[in-house]
PDB file of C-alpha atoms and ligand atoms in Angstrom:
ATOM      1  CA  MET A  21     196.005 -71.091 100.970  1.00  0.00           C
ATOM      2  CA  LYS A  22     195.214 -69.479 104.304  1.00  0.00           C
ATOM      3  CA  LYS A  23     191.870 -69.684 105.850  1.00  0.00           C
ATOM      4  CA  GLU A  24     191.838 -65.835 106.213  1.00  0.00           C
ATOM      5  CA  ASP A  25     192.124 -65.326 102.196  1.00  0.00           C
ATOM      6  CA  ARG A  26     189.272 -67.529 101.728  1.00  0.00           C
ATOM      7  CA  ILE A  27     187.204 -65.851 104.377  1.00  0.00           C
ATOM      8  CA  LEU A  28     187.922 -62.411 102.703  1.00  0.00           C
ATOM      9  CA  GLY A  29     187.116 -63.970  99.358  1.00  0.00           C
ATOM     10  CA  GLY A  30     183.615 -64.909 100.402  1.00  0.00           C
ATOM     11  CA  LEU A  31     182.693 -61.608 101.744  1.00  0.00           C
ATOM     12  CA  PHE A  32     184.374 -59.828  98.770  1.00  0.00           C
ATOM     13  CA  GLY A  33     182.885 -62.415  96.086  1.00  0.00           C
ATOM     14  CA  VAL A  34     179.178 -61.704  97.678  1.00  0.00           C
ATOM     15  CA  ALA A  35     179.718 -57.776  97.406  1.00  0.00           C
ATOM     16  CA  CYS A  36     181.428 -57.830  93.798  1.00  0.00           C
ATOM     17  CA  GLY A  37     178.679 -60.228  92.255  1.00  0.00           C
ATOM     18  CA  ASP A  38     175.918 -57.876  93.970  1.00  0.00           C
ATOM     19  CA  ALA A  39     177.498 -54.444  92.908  1.00  0.00           C
ATOM     20  CA  LEU A  40     177.895 -55.852  89.168  1.00  0.00           C
ATOM     21  CA  GLY A  41     174.791 -57.412  88.850  1.00  0.00           C
ATOM     22  CA  GLY A  42     173.092 -54.527  90.419  1.00  0.00           C
ATOM     23  CA  THR A  43     173.340 -52.766  87.402  1.00  0.00           C
ATOM     24  CA  LEU A  44     171.133 -55.516  85.534  1.00  0.00           C
ATOM     25  CA  GLU A  45     168.645 -55.954  87.775  1.00  0.00           C
ATOM     26  CA  PHE A  46     164.872 -56.087  86.727  1.00  0.00           C
ATOM     27  CA  LEU A  47     166.020 -55.897  82.857  1.00  0.00           C
ATOM     28  CA  SER A  48     165.444 -58.495  80.504  1.00  0.00           C
ATOM     29  CA  LYS A  49     168.565 -60.290  78.784  1.00  0.00           C
ATOM     30  CA  LYS A  50     167.618 -58.522  75.478  1.00  0.00           C
ATOM     31  CA  GLU A  51     167.342 -55.055  77.339  1.00  0.00           C
ATOM     32  CA  GLY A  52     170.589 -55.655  79.311  1.00  0.00           C
ATOM     33  CA  LYS A  53     172.717 -56.888  76.294  1.00  0.00           C
ATOM     34  CA  GLU A  54     171.760 -53.769  74.191  1.00  0.00           C
ATOM     35  CA  GLU A  55     172.803 -51.357  76.822  1.00  0.00           C
ATOM     36  CA  TYR A  56     175.730 -53.217  78.401  1.00  0.00           C
ATOM     37  CA  GLY A  57     176.853 -56.037  76.065  1.00  0.00           C
ATOM     38  CA  TYR A  58     178.467 -58.788  78.554  1.00  0.00           C
ATOM     39  CA  LEU A  59     178.900 -56.741  81.523  1.00  0.00           C
ATOM     40  CA  LYS A  60     182.262 -57.156  83.277  1.00  0.00           C
ATOM     41  CA  GLU A  61     182.825 -53.712  85.102  1.00  0.00           C
ATOM     42  CA  ILE A  62     181.019 -52.412  88.123  1.00  0.00           C
ATOM     43  CA  ILE A  63     179.626 -49.068  86.735  1.00  0.00           C
ATOM     44  CA  GLY A  64     176.398 -48.961  88.907  1.00  0.00           C
ATOM     45  CA  GLY A  65     173.547 -47.297  87.412  1.00  0.00           C
ATOM     46  CA  GLY A  66     170.417 -49.655  86.407  1.00  0.00           C
ATOM     47  CA  VAL A  67     167.075 -49.058  87.756  1.00  0.00           C
ATOM     48  CA  TRP A  68     168.320 -48.237  91.231  1.00  0.00           C
ATOM     49  CA  ASN A  69     170.827 -45.494  89.962  1.00  0.00           C
ATOM     50  CA  LEU A  70     173.660 -47.189  92.004  1.00  0.00           C
ATOM     51  CA  LYS A  71     176.999 -45.335  92.501  1.00  0.00           C
ATOM     52  CA  PRO A  72     179.890 -47.579  90.969  1.00  0.00           C
ATOM     53  CA  GLY A  73     180.506 -50.160  93.924  1.00  0.00           C
ATOM     54  CA  GLU A  74     177.370 -49.216  95.699  1.00  0.00           C
ATOM     55  CA  VAL A  75     176.102 -52.707  97.054  1.00  0.00           C
ATOM     56  CA  THR A  76     172.387 -53.730  97.445  1.00  0.00           C
ATOM     57  CA  ASP A  77     170.438 -55.888 100.115  1.00  0.00           C
ATOM     58  CA  ASP A  78     172.538 -58.802  99.061  1.00  0.00           C
ATOM     59  CA  THR A  79     175.701 -57.336 100.918  1.00  0.00           C
ATOM     60  CA  MET A  80     173.901 -55.322 103.467  1.00  0.00           C
ATOM     61  CA  MET A  81     172.120 -58.472 104.922  1.00  0.00           C
ATOM     62  CA  THR A  82     175.231 -60.353 104.763  1.00  0.00           C
ATOM     63  CA  ILE A  83     176.774 -57.947 106.949  1.00  0.00           C
ATOM     64  CA  ALA A  84     173.899 -57.693 109.373  1.00  0.00           C
ATOM     65  CA  VAL A  85     174.171 -61.586 109.667  1.00  0.00           C
ATOM     66  CA  ALA A  86     177.935 -61.298 110.190  1.00  0.00           C
ATOM     67  CA  GLU A  87     177.408 -58.771 113.017  1.00  0.00           C
ATOM     68  CA  GLY A  88     174.869 -60.710 114.640  1.00  0.00           C
ATOM     69  CA  ILE A  89     176.901 -63.738 114.893  1.00  0.00           C
ATOM     70  CA  LEU A  90     180.041 -61.834 116.148  1.00  0.00           C
ATOM     71  CA  GLU A  91     178.116 -60.103 118.472  1.00  0.00           C
ATOM     72  CA  ASN A  92     176.323 -63.191 120.124  1.00  0.00           C
ATOM     73  CA  PRO A  93     178.098 -66.329 118.482  1.00  0.00           C
ATOM     74  CA  LYS A  94     176.476 -68.908 121.001  1.00  0.00           C
ATOM     75  CA  ASP A  95     172.911 -67.419 120.108  1.00  0.00           C
ATOM     76  CA  PRO A  96     173.255 -65.043 117.488  1.00  0.00           C
ATOM     77  CA  LEU A  97     169.374 -64.908 116.252  1.00  0.00           C
ATOM     78  CA  LYS A  98     168.312 -62.027 118.194  1.00  0.00           C
ATOM     79  CA  CYS A  99     171.164 -59.985 117.105  1.00  0.00           C
ATOM     80  CA  ILE A 100     170.890 -60.904 113.557  1.00  0.00           C
ATOM     81  CA  GLY A 101     166.971 -59.802 113.565  1.00  0.00           C
ATOM     82  CA  LYS A 102     167.945 -56.759 115.621  1.00  0.00           C
ATOM     83  CA  ASN A 103     170.459 -55.841 112.581  1.00  0.00           C
ATOM     84  CA  PHE A 104     167.899 -56.701 110.012  1.00  0.00           C
ATOM     85  CA  ILE A 105     165.588 -54.076 111.240  1.00  0.00           C
ATOM     86  CA  SER A 106     168.236 -51.222 111.820  1.00  0.00           C
ATOM     87  CA  TRP A 107     169.001 -52.020 108.043  1.00  0.00           C
ATOM     88  CA  TYR A 108     165.375 -51.554 106.983  1.00  0.00           C
ATOM     89  CA  ASP A 109     164.780 -48.687 108.816  1.00  0.00           C
ATOM     90  CA  THR A 110     167.608 -47.064 106.711  1.00  0.00           C
ATOM     91  CA  ASP A 111     164.946 -47.291 103.925  1.00  0.00           C
ATOM     92  CA  PRO A 112     167.274 -49.226 101.404  1.00  0.00           C
ATOM     93  CA  LYS A 113     166.846 -49.022  97.617  1.00  0.00           C
ATOM     94  CA  ASP A 114     166.798 -52.909  97.180  1.00  0.00           C
ATOM     95  CA  VAL A 115     164.423 -55.132  99.505  1.00  0.00           C
ATOM     96  CA  GLY A 116     163.018 -58.426  98.342  1.00  0.00           C
ATOM     97  CA  ASN A 117     159.370 -58.806  98.603  1.00  0.00           C
ATOM     98  CA  THR A 118     159.467 -61.698 101.452  1.00  0.00           C
ATOM     99  CA  VAL A 119     161.968 -59.833 103.363  1.00  0.00           C
ATOM    100  CA  LYS A 120     159.776 -56.488 103.378  1.00  0.00           C
ATOM    101  CA  LEU A 121     156.717 -58.444 104.441  1.00  0.00           C
ATOM    102  CA  ALA A 122     158.702 -60.325 107.131  1.00  0.00           C
ATOM    103  CA  MET A 123     160.047 -57.042 108.496  1.00  0.00           C
ATOM    104  CA  GLU A 124     156.502 -55.584 108.458  1.00  0.00           C
ATOM    105  CA  GLY A 125     155.301 -58.662 110.110  1.00  0.00           C
ATOM    106  CA  TYR A 126     157.876 -58.353 112.707  1.00  0.00           C
ATOM    107  CA  LYS A 127     156.981 -54.720 113.443  1.00  0.00           C
ATOM    108  CA  LYS A 128     153.409 -55.877 114.071  1.00  0.00           C
ATOM    109  CA  TYR A 129     153.957 -59.089 116.074  1.00  0.00           C
ATOM    110  CA  ASN A 130     157.142 -58.520 117.630  1.00  0.00           C
ATOM    111  CA  SER A 131     158.201 -62.169 116.960  1.00  0.00           C
ATOM    112  CA  TRP A 132     160.087 -63.751 114.095  1.00  0.00           C
ATOM    113  CA  LYS A 133     158.158 -66.694 113.849  1.00  0.00           C
ATOM    114  CA  LYS A 134     154.938 -65.057 113.320  1.00  0.00           C
ATOM    115  CA  ALA A 135     156.717 -62.492 110.971  1.00  0.00           C
ATOM    116  CA  ALA A 136     157.990 -65.497 108.551  1.00  0.00           C
ATOM    117  CA  SER A 137     154.504 -66.977 108.737  1.00  0.00           C
ATOM    118  CA  TYR A 138     152.767 -63.711 108.018  1.00  0.00           C
ATOM    119  CA  ALA A 139     155.090 -63.223 105.048  1.00  0.00           C
ATOM    120  CA  HIS A 140     154.258 -66.799 103.693  1.00  0.00           C
ATOM    121  CA  LYS A 141     150.441 -66.125 103.911  1.00  0.00           C
ATOM    122  CA  GLN A 142     150.614 -62.819 102.529  1.00  0.00           C
ATOM    123  CA  LEU A 143     152.433 -64.342  99.579  1.00  0.00           C
ATOM    124  CA  ASN A 144     150.169 -67.287  98.909  1.00  0.00           C
ATOM    125  CA  GLN A 145     152.260 -69.908 100.367  1.00  0.00           C
ATOM    126  CA  HIS A 146     155.360 -68.871  98.240  1.00  0.00           C
ATOM    127  CA  SER A 147     158.207 -67.435 100.352  1.00  0.00           C
ATOM    128  CA  ALA A 148     160.986 -69.831  98.787  1.00  0.00           C
ATOM    129  CA  GLY A 149     162.604 -66.671  97.723  1.00  0.00           C
ATOM    130  CA  ASN A 150     166.620 -66.312  97.597  1.00  0.00           C
ATOM    131  CA  GLY A 151     166.768 -63.628 100.196  1.00  0.00           C
ATOM    132  CA  THR A 152     168.197 -65.968 102.758  1.00  0.00           C
ATOM    133  CA  LEU A 153     170.699 -67.915 100.835  1.00  0.00           C
ATOM    134  CA  MET A 154     172.198 -64.408  99.759  1.00  0.00           C
ATOM    135  CA  ARG A 155     173.073 -63.527 103.179  1.00  0.00           C
ATOM    136  CA  CYS A 156     173.875 -66.776 104.830  1.00  0.00           C
ATOM    137  CA  ILE A 157     177.859 -66.976 104.391  1.00  0.00           C
ATOM    138  CA  PRO A 158     178.811 -65.523 107.425  1.00  0.00           C
ATOM    139  CA  ALA A 159     177.656 -68.804 109.359  1.00  0.00           C
ATOM    140  CA  ALA A 160     179.882 -71.029 107.219  1.00  0.00           C
ATOM    141  CA  LEU A 161     183.036 -68.473 107.361  1.00  0.00           C
ATOM    142  CA  TYR A 162     182.562 -68.358 111.482  1.00  0.00           C
ATOM    143  CA  TYR A 163     181.710 -71.661 112.861  1.00  0.00           C
ATOM    144  CA  ASP A 164     184.209 -74.236 112.952  1.00  0.00           C
ATOM    145  CA  ASP A 165     181.800 -77.090 113.611  1.00  0.00           C
ATOM    146  CA  LEU A 166     179.481 -78.418 110.727  1.00  0.00           C
ATOM    147  CA  LYS A 167     176.415 -78.935 112.672  1.00  0.00           C
ATOM    148  CA  LYS A 168     176.417 -75.177 114.067  1.00  0.00           C
ATOM    149  CA  VAL A 169     177.049 -73.666 110.472  1.00  0.00           C
ATOM    150  CA  ILE A 170     173.993 -75.792 109.338  1.00  0.00           C
ATOM    151  CA  LYS A 171     171.990 -75.034 112.482  1.00  0.00           C
ATOM    152  CA  ILE A 172     172.476 -71.279 112.366  1.00  0.00           C
ATOM    153  CA  SER A 173     172.279 -71.027 108.328  1.00  0.00           C
ATOM    154  CA  LYS A 174     168.969 -72.672 108.571  1.00  0.00           C
ATOM    155  CA  GLU A 175     167.729 -70.580 111.626  1.00  0.00           C
ATOM    156  CA  GLN A 176     168.650 -67.382 109.985  1.00  0.00           C
ATOM    157  CA  SER A 177     166.541 -68.291 107.031  1.00  0.00           C
ATOM    158  CA  MET A 178     163.457 -68.918 109.107  1.00  0.00           C
ATOM    159  CA  LEU A 179     163.483 -65.373 110.544  1.00  0.00           C
ATOM    160  CA  THR A 180     162.042 -64.286 107.160  1.00  0.00           C
ATOM    161  CA  HIS A 181     161.336 -67.038 105.027  1.00  0.00           C
ATOM    162  CA  TYR A 182     158.949 -69.637 106.304  1.00  0.00           C
ATOM    163  CA  ASP A 183     159.360 -72.188 103.341  1.00  0.00           C
ATOM    164  CA  GLU A 184     161.816 -74.904 103.926  1.00  0.00           C
ATOM    165  CA  LYS A 185     163.239 -74.859 100.410  1.00  0.00           C
ATOM    166  CA  ALA A 186     165.097 -71.689 101.409  1.00  0.00           C
ATOM    167  CA  ALA A 187     166.764 -72.894 104.330  1.00  0.00           C
ATOM    168  CA  GLU A 188     167.650 -76.077 102.523  1.00  0.00           C
ATOM    169  CA  ALA A 189     169.291 -74.255 100.159  1.00  0.00           C
ATOM    170  CA  CYS A 190     171.241 -72.221 102.758  1.00  0.00           C
ATOM    171  CA  GLU A 191     172.387 -75.724 104.167  1.00  0.00           C
ATOM    172  CA  LEU A 192     173.697 -77.045 100.970  1.00  0.00           C
ATOM    173  CA  TYR A 193     175.584 -73.768 100.058  1.00  0.00           C
ATOM    174  CA  ASN A 194     177.138 -73.190 103.295  1.00  0.00           C
ATOM    175  CA  THR A 195     177.979 -76.794 103.698  1.00  0.00           C
ATOM    176  CA  ILE A 196     179.919 -76.493 100.203  1.00  0.00           C
ATOM    177  CA  ILE A 197     181.292 -73.442 101.618  1.00  0.00           C
ATOM    178  CA  TYR A 198     182.590 -74.857 104.978  1.00  0.00           C
ATOM    179  CA  ARG A 199     184.305 -77.592 103.066  1.00  0.00           C
ATOM    180  CA  TYR A 200     186.099 -74.968 100.764  1.00  0.00           C
ATOM    181  CA  LEU A 201     187.048 -73.164 103.626  1.00  0.00           C
ATOM    182  CA  ASN A 202     188.781 -76.166 104.864  1.00  0.00           C
ATOM    183  CA  GLY A 203     190.758 -76.623 101.619  1.00  0.00           C
ATOM    184  CA  GLU A 204     188.695 -79.509  99.870  1.00  0.00           C
ATOM    185  CA  GLU A 205     188.701 -79.907  96.018  1.00  0.00           C
ATOM    186  CA  LYS A 206     186.301 -78.013  93.977  1.00  0.00           C
ATOM    187  CA  LEU A 207     184.082 -80.611  92.065  1.00  0.00           C
ATOM    188  CA  LYS A 208     184.183 -83.627  94.558  1.00  0.00           C
ATOM    189  CA  VAL A 209     182.627 -81.307  97.204  1.00  0.00           C
ATOM    190  CA  ILE A 210     179.663 -80.218  95.026  1.00  0.00           C
ATOM    191  CA  GLU A 211     179.128 -84.114  93.609  1.00  0.00           C
ATOM    192  CA  GLU A 212     179.089 -85.242  97.340  1.00  0.00           C
ATOM    193  CA  GLU A 213     176.845 -82.611  98.523  1.00  0.00           C
ATOM    194  CA  THR A 214     174.347 -82.087  95.637  1.00  0.00           C
ATOM    195  CA  LEU A 215     173.669 -85.616  95.573  1.00  0.00           C
ATOM    196  CA  LYS A 216     171.606 -85.085  98.841  1.00  0.00           C
ATOM    197  CA  TYR A 217     169.027 -83.154  97.438  1.00  0.00           C
ATOM    198  CA  GLN A 218     166.550 -83.846  94.826  1.00  0.00           C
ATOM    199  CA  ASP A 219     166.336 -80.328  93.532  1.00  0.00           C
ATOM    200  CA  TYR A 220     170.286 -79.968  92.618  1.00  0.00           C
ATOM    201  CA  GLU A 221     171.391 -83.683  92.192  1.00  0.00           C
ATOM    202  CA  ASP A 222     171.630 -83.379  88.578  1.00  0.00           C
ATOM    203  CA  ILE A 223     173.580 -79.900  88.399  1.00  0.00           C
ATOM    204  CA  MET A 224     177.268 -81.643  87.334  1.00  0.00           C
ATOM    205  CA  SER A 225     175.230 -82.594  84.087  1.00  0.00           C
ATOM    206  CA  THR A 226     173.025 -79.705  83.445  1.00  0.00           C
ATOM    207  CA  LYS A 227     173.546 -77.817  80.201  1.00  0.00           C
ATOM    208  CA  LYS A 228     173.475 -73.667  80.383  1.00  0.00           C
ATOM    209  CA  ILE A 229     170.196 -73.796  78.273  1.00  0.00           C
ATOM    210  CA  GLU A 230     168.385 -75.955  80.971  1.00  0.00           C
ATOM    211  CA  LEU A 231     168.916 -73.437  83.333  1.00  0.00           C
ATOM    212  CA  THR A 232     165.975 -71.091  84.471  1.00  0.00           C
ATOM    213  CA  PRO A 233     167.190 -68.182  86.253  1.00  0.00           C
ATOM    214  CA  SER A 234     164.900 -66.141  88.649  1.00  0.00           C
ATOM    215  CA  GLY A 235     164.651 -65.377  92.306  1.00  0.00           C
ATOM    216  CA  TYR A 236     163.069 -68.624  93.239  1.00  0.00           C
ATOM    217  CA  VAL A 237     165.629 -70.155  95.554  1.00  0.00           C
ATOM    218  CA  VAL A 238     166.245 -73.234  93.932  1.00  0.00           C
ATOM    219  CA  ASP A 239     166.585 -71.816  90.243  1.00  0.00           C
ATOM    220  CA  THR A 240     169.271 -69.291  92.019  1.00  0.00           C
ATOM    221  CA  LEU A 241     171.314 -71.726  93.619  1.00  0.00           C
ATOM    222  CA  GLN A 242     171.296 -74.142  90.681  1.00  0.00           C
ATOM    223  CA  CYS A 243     172.436 -70.822  88.392  1.00  0.00           C
ATOM    224  CA  ALA A 244     175.066 -69.833  90.872  1.00  0.00           C
ATOM    225  CA  LEU A 245     176.331 -73.623  91.214  1.00  0.00           C
ATOM    226  CA  TRP A 246     176.547 -74.177  87.438  1.00  0.00           C
ATOM    227  CA  CYS A 247     178.468 -71.045  86.840  1.00  0.00           C
ATOM    228  CA  PHE A 248     180.869 -71.777  89.562  1.00  0.00           C
ATOM    229  CA  ILE A 249     181.056 -75.321  88.015  1.00  0.00           C
ATOM    230  CA  ASN A 250     181.723 -74.434  84.751  1.00  0.00           C
ATOM    231  CA  THR A 251     184.354 -71.543  85.149  1.00  0.00           C
ATOM    232  CA  SER A 252     187.688 -71.855  86.755  1.00  0.00           C
ATOM    233  CA  ASN A 253     188.395 -68.410  88.316  1.00  0.00           C
ATOM    234  CA  SER A 254     186.418 -65.624  90.304  1.00  0.00           C
ATOM    235  CA  GLU A 255     186.028 -62.992  87.592  1.00  0.00           C
ATOM    236  CA  ASP A 256     184.513 -65.639  85.276  1.00  0.00           C
ATOM    237  CA  ALA A 257     182.329 -67.194  87.476  1.00  0.00           C
ATOM    238  CA  ILE A 258     180.759 -63.914  88.655  1.00  0.00           C
ATOM    239  CA  CYS A 259     180.389 -62.592  85.160  1.00  0.00           C
ATOM    240  CA  GLU A 260     178.552 -65.646  83.775  1.00  0.00           C
ATOM    241  CA  ALA A 261     176.349 -65.404  87.003  1.00  0.00           C
ATOM    242  CA  VAL A 262     175.428 -61.889  86.696  1.00  0.00           C
ATOM    243  CA  ASN A 263     175.043 -62.184  82.673  1.00  0.00           C
ATOM    244  CA  ILE A 264     172.510 -64.849  83.057  1.00  0.00           C
ATOM    245  CA  TYR A 265     169.758 -62.464  84.255  1.00  0.00           C
ATOM    246  CA  GLY A 266     166.643 -63.576  86.149  1.00  0.00           C
ATOM    247  CA  ASP A 267     167.748 -62.057  89.503  1.00  0.00           C
ATOM    248  CA  PRO A 268     171.268 -61.140  88.417  1.00  0.00           C
ATOM    249  CA  ASP A 269     172.734 -59.292  91.609  1.00  0.00           C
ATOM    250  CA  THR A 270     171.523 -62.354  93.994  1.00  0.00           C
ATOM    251  CA  ILE A 271     173.094 -65.099  91.649  1.00  0.00           C
ATOM    252  CA  GLY A 272     176.009 -63.002  91.131  1.00  0.00           C
ATOM    253  CA  ALA A 273     176.445 -62.837  95.063  1.00  0.00           C
ATOM    254  CA  ILE A 274     175.760 -66.348  95.751  1.00  0.00           C
ATOM    255  CA  ALA A 275     178.049 -67.461  92.671  1.00  0.00           C
ATOM    256  CA  GLY A 276     180.778 -64.937  94.209  1.00  0.00           C
ATOM    257  CA  GLY A 277     180.738 -66.457  97.503  1.00  0.00           C
ATOM    258  CA  LEU A 278     181.461 -69.852  96.168  1.00  0.00           C
ATOM    259  CA  ALA A 279     184.189 -68.644  93.898  1.00  0.00           C
ATOM    260  CA  GLY A 280     185.638 -66.248  96.363  1.00  0.00           C
ATOM    261  CA  VAL A 281     186.129 -68.844  99.262  1.00  0.00           C
ATOM    262  CA  TYR A 282     187.389 -71.585  96.753  1.00  0.00           C
ATOM    263  CA  TYR A 283     190.027 -69.126  94.866  1.00  0.00           C
ATOM    264  CA  GLY A 284     190.784 -66.648  97.703  1.00  0.00           C
ATOM    265  CA  ILE A 285     190.460 -63.051  98.028  1.00  0.00           C
ATOM    266  CA  ASP A 286     193.572 -62.410  95.320  1.00  0.00           C
ATOM    267  CA  ASN A 287     191.786 -64.269  92.429  1.00  0.00           C
ATOM    268  CA  ILE A 288     188.976 -61.700  92.737  1.00  0.00           C
ATOM    269  CA  PRO A 289     189.845 -58.546  90.203  1.00  0.00           C
ATOM    270  CA  LYS A 290     191.667 -55.761  91.938  1.00  0.00           C
ATOM    271  CA  ARG A 291     189.647 -53.354  90.109  1.00  0.00           C
ATOM    272  CA  TRP A 292     186.600 -54.728  91.310  1.00  0.00           C
ATOM    273  CA  ARG A 293     187.659 -54.810  94.915  1.00  0.00           C
ATOM    274  CA  GLU A 294     188.871 -51.414  95.229  1.00  0.00           C
ATOM    275  CA  LYS A 295     185.448 -49.872  94.017  1.00  0.00           C
ATOM    276  CA  ILE A 296     183.273 -51.728  96.512  1.00  0.00           C
ATOM    277  CA  LEU A 297     181.982 -48.565  98.569  1.00  0.00           C
ATOM    278  CA  VAL A 298     181.812 -50.939 101.904  1.00  0.00           C
ATOM    279  CA  LYS A 299     185.201 -52.530 101.368  1.00  0.00           C
ATOM    280  CA  ASP A 300     186.554 -51.248 104.818  1.00  0.00           C
ATOM    281  CA  LYS A 301     183.125 -52.705 106.546  1.00  0.00           C
ATOM    282  CA  LEU A 302     184.038 -55.947 104.903  1.00  0.00           C
ATOM    283  CA  ILE A 303     187.640 -55.976 105.657  1.00  0.00           C
ATOM    284  CA  GLU A 304     186.785 -55.282 109.328  1.00  0.00           C
ATOM    285  CA  ILE A 305     184.483 -58.196 109.515  1.00  0.00           C
ATOM    286  CA  GLY A 306     187.017 -60.353 107.859  1.00  0.00           C
ATOM    287  CA  ARG A 307     189.431 -59.487 110.253  1.00  0.00           C
ATOM    288  CA  LYS A 308     187.010 -60.182 113.488  1.00  0.00           C
ATOM    289  CA  ILE A 309     186.314 -63.441 111.935  1.00  0.00           C
ATOM    290  CA  GLU A 310     189.961 -64.186 111.277  1.00  0.00           C
ATOM    291  CA  GLU A 311     190.639 -63.315 115.061  1.00  0.00           C
ATOM    292  CA  LYS A 312     188.301 -66.245 115.891  1.00  0.00           C
ATOM    293  CA  VAL A 313     190.000 -68.811 113.457  1.00  0.00           C
ATOM    294  CA  LEU A 314     193.625 -67.834 114.858  1.00  0.00           C
ATOM    295  CA  ILE A 315     192.475 -67.966 118.570  1.00  0.00           C
ATOM    296  CA  ARG A 316     190.983 -71.613 117.884  1.00  0.00           C
ATOM    297  CA  LYS A 317     194.020 -72.604 116.034  1.00  0.00           C
ATOM    298  CA  ASN A 318     196.441 -71.382 118.708  1.00  0.00           C
ATOM    299  CA  SER A 319     194.240 -73.038 121.613  1.00  0.00           C
ATOM    300  CA  ILE A 320     194.540 -76.570 119.961  1.00  0.00           C
TER     301      ILE A 320
HETATM  302 MG1   MG B 405     169.768 -56.916  95.588  1.00  0.00          MG
END
């Protein structure tokens, strides 16, 4: 499979998981099942009253990270931060608690370091939400050096989330994404990488009933990995992820990123892709990242 197909797969995987799961956000499993059954179609609605195909913070912050990296690949943090603020100032429907506090902190102190520590204090030292994991995939899609992927993945996390659990999850997730982008085998990569982290080392043998879906980054990544491991295509991985509840749009987005990169863009249902309202923006970003990949390939 061409790298370009994996790059677009990753971006659309995030968006489709986000748009599908947005319908179920903040519903209990019981409420959601009664109203939607096992949700498989992007229909919008839910607490945000989404349009069909409308995405939430997961995809919009992913776009912010991608555009920051494209603007200044060597040192993208300033641009990423600037994009976060521009997005936040549009008064988006769905903003996570930690991100919201960090944005307010930044406006107060004009420093991301102070912003993240302000949010951490306001949350009584609980800033290990999944808000940085959901947006980090562009770092793995863009950089060709794993060390740089990890550095930027963690640094973009620390802009808003002081807790190292959030940065650690970004590191693990994007290392897996990076290896898939380079054509490596599904389970071998997960086995090797999860063994390095106490929170994730048992994921291959975890049963569905043992999962605890929530907005805590460790729960989110465990759930997304489980849904990806235990299915064999993008549609099933994303459907399993959003129908697990807890934090359905974000668990869907993370599982969608894994599945999208591994199986490629063509494996994501066309009926979903066509609905995504920001699809042109995602294609534009995908093309810009691909250009870099092609330039690098030609210069070798
Ligand atoms: Mg969201």
